[in-house]
Amino acid sequence: TCVNADGQPEGMTVNSFTSVSLDPPLLLVCLYKQAASAPALVEASHFAINVLQAGQQPASIRFSTRHEDRFGVTPWSCGEAGAPILKDSLGVFECERFALYDGGDHHILVGQVIKASFDAAVDPLLYFRGSYRRLHFD
């Protein structure tokens, strides 16, 4: 998620992100270039990675479509650097843009983590083999 040049929240669902470095703390996310929110995310000085929890499947679906009002029905607040933080997320990484690379039909956006938070009381939202899944512990 980020705030666009007009001060409006923007965001999209991505299927993964990855750690790049611990010192400095860097992560990357790949953004489909044709996604509606890609231009705002590429231009933003700060962005947030909201790791969704099992109860946030509707938000995941909403942010993965061209739904016009993604934030209207999704509770959120501004993070420390202004990027939207989705309420009740499993984890949040607030980042400052560090680098941007061309990745074919994707942008590779690298962020330096300036704040991270995590809620160990909830389970992650998982998407595997074309379906949302749940963790099963025996």
PDB file of C-alpha atoms in Angstrom:
ATOM      1  CA  THR A   1       0.000   0.000   0.000  1.00  0.00           C
ATOM      2  CA  CYS A   2       1.018   3.635  -0.484  1.00  0.00           C
ATOM      3  CA  VAL A   3      -0.410   7.111  -0.862  1.00  0.00           C
ATOM      4  CA  ASN A   4      -0.514   8.466  -4.418  1.00  0.00           C
ATOM      5  CA  ALA A   5       0.478  11.968  -5.558  1.00  0.00           C
ATOM      6  CA  ASP A   6      -3.059  13.210  -4.769  1.00  0.00           C
ATOM      7  CA  GLY A   7      -2.855  11.914  -1.195  1.00  0.00           C
ATOM      8  CA  GLN A   8      -5.218   8.997  -1.844  1.00  0.00           C
ATOM      9  CA  PRO A   9      -4.488   5.444  -0.614  1.00  0.00           C
ATOM     10  CA  GLU A  10      -3.568   2.828  -3.206  1.00  0.00           C
ATOM     11  CA  GLY A  11      -2.675  -0.810  -2.923  1.00  0.00           C
ATOM     12  CA  MET A  12      -2.672  -4.224  -4.500  1.00  0.00           C
ATOM     13  CA  THR A  13      -2.450  -7.881  -3.572  1.00  0.00           C
ATOM     14  CA  VAL A  14       0.832  -9.582  -4.428  1.00  0.00           C
ATOM     15  CA  ASN A  15       1.508 -13.262  -3.992  1.00  0.00           C
ATOM     16  CA  SER A  16       4.887 -12.911  -2.357  1.00  0.00           C
ATOM     17  CA  PHE A  17       7.691 -10.713  -1.170  1.00  0.00           C
ATOM     18  CA  THR A  18      11.135 -11.637   0.029  1.00  0.00           C
ATOM     19  CA  SER A  19      13.899 -10.544   2.335  1.00  0.00           C
ATOM     20  CA  VAL A  20      16.950  -9.124   0.574  1.00  0.00           C
ATOM     21  CA  SER A  21      19.255  -7.999   3.384  1.00  0.00           C
ATOM     22  CA  LEU A  22      19.412  -7.812   7.157  1.00  0.00           C
ATOM     23  CA  ASP A  23      21.928  -4.961   7.261  1.00  0.00           C
ATOM     24  CA  PRO A  24      20.396  -2.707   6.148  1.00  0.00           C
ATOM     25  CA  PRO A  25      16.977  -4.382   6.445  1.00  0.00           C
ATOM     26  CA  LEU A  26      15.726  -4.631   2.856  1.00  0.00           C
ATOM     27  CA  LEU A  27      12.861  -6.502   1.239  1.00  0.00           C
ATOM     28  CA  LEU A  28      11.503  -6.668  -2.262  1.00  0.00           C
ATOM     29  CA  VAL A  29       8.140  -7.069  -3.879  1.00  0.00           C
ATOM     30  CA  CYS A  30       7.343  -7.641  -7.550  1.00  0.00           C
ATOM     31  CA  LEU A  31       4.579  -5.451  -8.985  1.00  0.00           C
ATOM     32  CA  TYR A  32       2.786  -6.328 -12.218  1.00  0.00           C
ATOM     33  CA  LYS A  33       3.357  -3.298 -14.454  1.00  0.00           C
ATOM     34  CA  GLN A  34      -0.242  -3.289 -15.759  1.00  0.00           C
ATOM     35  CA  ALA A  35      -1.782  -3.278 -12.262  1.00  0.00           C
ATOM     36  CA  ALA A  36      -3.837  -0.163 -11.531  1.00  0.00           C
ATOM     37  CA  SER A  37      -1.815   0.706  -8.414  1.00  0.00           C
ATOM     38  CA  ALA A  38       1.622  -0.005  -9.896  1.00  0.00           C
ATOM     39  CA  PRO A  39       2.347   3.611 -10.984  1.00  0.00           C
ATOM     40  CA  ALA A  40       1.571   4.979  -7.510  1.00  0.00           C
ATOM     41  CA  LEU A  41       3.681   2.321  -5.780  1.00  0.00           C
ATOM     42  CA  VAL A  42       6.611   2.933  -8.131  1.00  0.00           C
ATOM     43  CA  GLU A  43       6.491   6.695  -7.474  1.00  0.00           C
ATOM     44  CA  ALA A  44       5.849   6.610  -3.722  1.00  0.00           C
ATOM     45  CA  SER A  45       8.706   7.463  -1.378  1.00  0.00           C
ATOM     46  CA  HIS A  46       7.225   5.123   1.265  1.00  0.00           C
ATOM     47  CA  PHE A  47       5.069   2.013   1.118  1.00  0.00           C
ATOM     48  CA  ALA A  48       3.850  -0.749   3.395  1.00  0.00           C
ATOM     49  CA  ILE A  49       3.680  -4.508   3.037  1.00  0.00           C
ATOM     50  CA  ASN A  50       0.618  -5.748   4.933  1.00  0.00           C
ATOM     51  CA  VAL A  51       0.882  -9.491   5.544  1.00  0.00           C
ATOM     52  CA  LEU A  52      -2.722 -10.638   5.738  1.00  0.00           C
ATOM     53  CA  GLN A  53      -4.162 -13.016   8.295  1.00  0.00           C
ATOM     54  CA  ALA A  54      -6.752 -15.771   7.774  1.00  0.00           C
ATOM     55  CA  GLY A  55      -9.722 -13.458   8.422  1.00  0.00           C
ATOM     56  CA  GLN A  56      -8.669 -11.002   5.713  1.00  0.00           C
ATOM     57  CA  GLN A  57      -9.510 -13.108   2.655  1.00  0.00           C
ATOM     58  CA  PRO A  58     -12.124 -10.546   1.468  1.00  0.00           C
ATOM     59  CA  ALA A  59      -9.461  -7.815   1.518  1.00  0.00           C
ATOM     60  CA  SER A  60      -7.045 -10.027  -0.405  1.00  0.00           C
ATOM     61  CA  ILE A  61      -9.658 -10.599  -3.094  1.00  0.00           C
ATOM     62  CA  ARG A  62     -10.683  -6.929  -3.187  1.00  0.00           C
ATOM     63  CA  PHE A  63      -7.081  -5.732  -3.576  1.00  0.00           C
ATOM     64  CA  SER A  64      -6.410  -8.301  -6.331  1.00  0.00           C
ATOM     65  CA  THR A  65      -9.193  -7.028  -8.610  1.00  0.00           C
ATOM     66  CA  ARG A  66      -9.794  -3.693 -10.281  1.00  0.00           C
ATOM     67  CA  HIS A  67     -12.283  -2.807  -7.534  1.00  0.00           C
ATOM     68  CA  GLU A  68     -12.526   0.977  -7.446  1.00  0.00           C
ATOM     69  CA  ASP A  69     -12.954   1.538  -3.704  1.00  0.00           C
ATOM     70  CA  ARG A  70     -10.525  -0.881  -2.075  1.00  0.00           C
ATOM     71  CA  PHE A  71     -10.055   1.231   1.041  1.00  0.00           C
ATOM     72  CA  GLY A  72     -13.693   2.261   1.532  1.00  0.00           C
ATOM     73  CA  VAL A  73     -14.672  -1.038   3.142  1.00  0.00           C
ATOM     74  CA  THR A  74     -11.231  -2.055   4.435  1.00  0.00           C
ATOM     75  CA  PRO A  75     -10.350  -0.563   7.837  1.00  0.00           C
ATOM     76  CA  TRP A  76      -6.948   1.149   7.729  1.00  0.00           C
ATOM     77  CA  SER A  77      -4.856   3.880   9.276  1.00  0.00           C
ATOM     78  CA  CYS A  78      -1.752   5.831   8.303  1.00  0.00           C
ATOM     79  CA  GLY A  79       1.573   4.340   9.286  1.00  0.00           C
ATOM     80  CA  GLU A  80       4.505   6.335  10.622  1.00  0.00           C
ATOM     81  CA  ALA A  81       5.634   7.347   7.122  1.00  0.00           C
ATOM     82  CA  GLY A  82       2.090   7.811   5.786  1.00  0.00           C
ATOM     83  CA  ALA A  83       1.533   4.504   3.994  1.00  0.00           C
ATOM     84  CA  PRO A  84      -1.817   2.801   4.665  1.00  0.00           C
ATOM     85  CA  ILE A  85      -1.740   0.052   7.294  1.00  0.00           C
ATOM     86  CA  LEU A  86      -4.589  -2.444   7.028  1.00  0.00           C
ATOM     87  CA  LYS A  87      -6.214  -3.070  10.407  1.00  0.00           C
ATOM     88  CA  ASP A  88      -5.771  -6.545  11.910  1.00  0.00           C
ATOM     89  CA  SER A  89      -2.941  -7.602   9.571  1.00  0.00           C
ATOM     90  CA  LEU A  90      -0.704 -10.440  10.724  1.00  0.00           C
ATOM     91  CA  GLY A  91       2.381  -8.336  10.072  1.00  0.00           C
ATOM     92  CA  VAL A  92       3.308  -4.972   8.619  1.00  0.00           C
ATOM     93  CA  PHE A  93       6.573  -3.783   7.119  1.00  0.00           C
ATOM     94  CA  GLU A  94       6.727  -0.019   6.664  1.00  0.00           C
ATOM     95  CA  CYS A  95       9.360   0.814   4.063  1.00  0.00           C
ATOM     96  CA  GLU A  96      11.194   3.663   2.407  1.00  0.00           C
ATOM     97  CA  ARG A  97      11.829   3.120  -1.311  1.00  0.00           C
ATOM     98  CA  PHE A  98      15.438   1.958  -1.683  1.00  0.00           C
ATOM     99  CA  ALA A  99      15.644   0.896  -5.353  1.00  0.00           C
ATOM    100  CA  LEU A 100      13.524   0.036  -8.373  1.00  0.00           C
ATOM    101  CA  TYR A 101      14.494  -2.434 -11.088  1.00  0.00           C
ATOM    102  CA  ASP A 102      12.969  -3.559 -14.361  1.00  0.00           C
ATOM    103  CA  GLY A 103      11.787  -7.145 -14.157  1.00  0.00           C
ATOM    104  CA  GLY A 104      10.196  -7.741 -17.560  1.00  0.00           C
ATOM    105  CA  ASP A 105       6.444  -7.391 -17.086  1.00  0.00           C
ATOM    106  CA  HIS A 106       7.017  -6.568 -13.402  1.00  0.00           C
ATOM    107  CA  HIS A 107       8.708  -3.800 -11.424  1.00  0.00           C
ATOM    108  CA  ILE A 108      11.030  -5.041  -8.687  1.00  0.00           C
ATOM    109  CA  LEU A 109      10.534  -2.622  -5.814  1.00  0.00           C
ATOM    110  CA  VAL A 110      13.089  -2.765  -3.002  1.00  0.00           C
ATOM    111  CA  GLY A 111      12.260  -1.114   0.296  1.00  0.00           C
ATOM    112  CA  GLN A 112      14.290  -0.394   3.389  1.00  0.00           C
ATOM    113  CA  VAL A 113      12.267  -1.423   6.426  1.00  0.00           C
ATOM    114  CA  ILE A 114      11.834   1.455   8.855  1.00  0.00           C
ATOM    115  CA  LYS A 115       9.278  -0.264  11.108  1.00  0.00           C
ATOM    116  CA  ALA A 116       7.973  -3.808  11.459  1.00  0.00           C
ATOM    117  CA  SER A 117       5.159  -5.208  13.570  1.00  0.00           C
ATOM    118  CA  PHE A 118       3.689  -8.680  14.012  1.00  0.00           C
ATOM    119  CA  ASP A 119       0.656 -10.243  15.715  1.00  0.00           C
ATOM    120  CA  ALA A 120       1.478 -13.799  16.807  1.00  0.00           C
ATOM    121  CA  ALA A 121      -2.130 -14.430  17.869  1.00  0.00           C
ATOM    122  CA  VAL A 122      -3.485 -14.854  14.315  1.00  0.00           C
ATOM    123  CA  ASP A 123      -2.819 -17.310  11.484  1.00  0.00           C
ATOM    124  CA  PRO A 124      -1.533 -16.250   8.055  1.00  0.00           C
ATOM    125  CA  LEU A 125      -3.732 -16.061   4.991  1.00  0.00           C
ATOM    126  CA  LEU A 126      -2.310 -18.622   2.575  1.00  0.00           C
ATOM    127  CA  TYR A 127      -2.880 -18.990  -1.168  1.00  0.00           C
ATOM    128  CA  PHE A 128      -1.592 -22.214  -2.701  1.00  0.00           C
ATOM    129  CA  ARG A 129      -2.466 -24.104  -5.902  1.00  0.00           C
ATOM    130  CA  GLY A 130      -5.195 -21.656  -6.858  1.00  0.00           C
ATOM    131  CA  SER A 131      -7.049 -21.651  -3.530  1.00  0.00           C
ATOM    132  CA  TYR A 132      -6.955 -20.007  -0.130  1.00  0.00           C
ATOM    133  CA  ARG A 133      -5.735 -22.502   2.490  1.00  0.00           C
ATOM    134  CA  ARG A 134      -5.372 -22.822   6.244  1.00  0.00           C
ATOM    135  CA  LEU A 135      -2.531 -24.185   8.317  1.00  0.00           C
ATOM    136  CA  HIS A 136      -3.264 -27.546   9.936  1.00  0.00           C
ATOM    137  CA  PHE A 137      -1.441 -28.411  13.122  1.00  0.00           C
ATOM    138  CA  ASP A 138      -1.623 -31.915  14.632  1.00  0.00           C
TER     139      ASP A 138
END
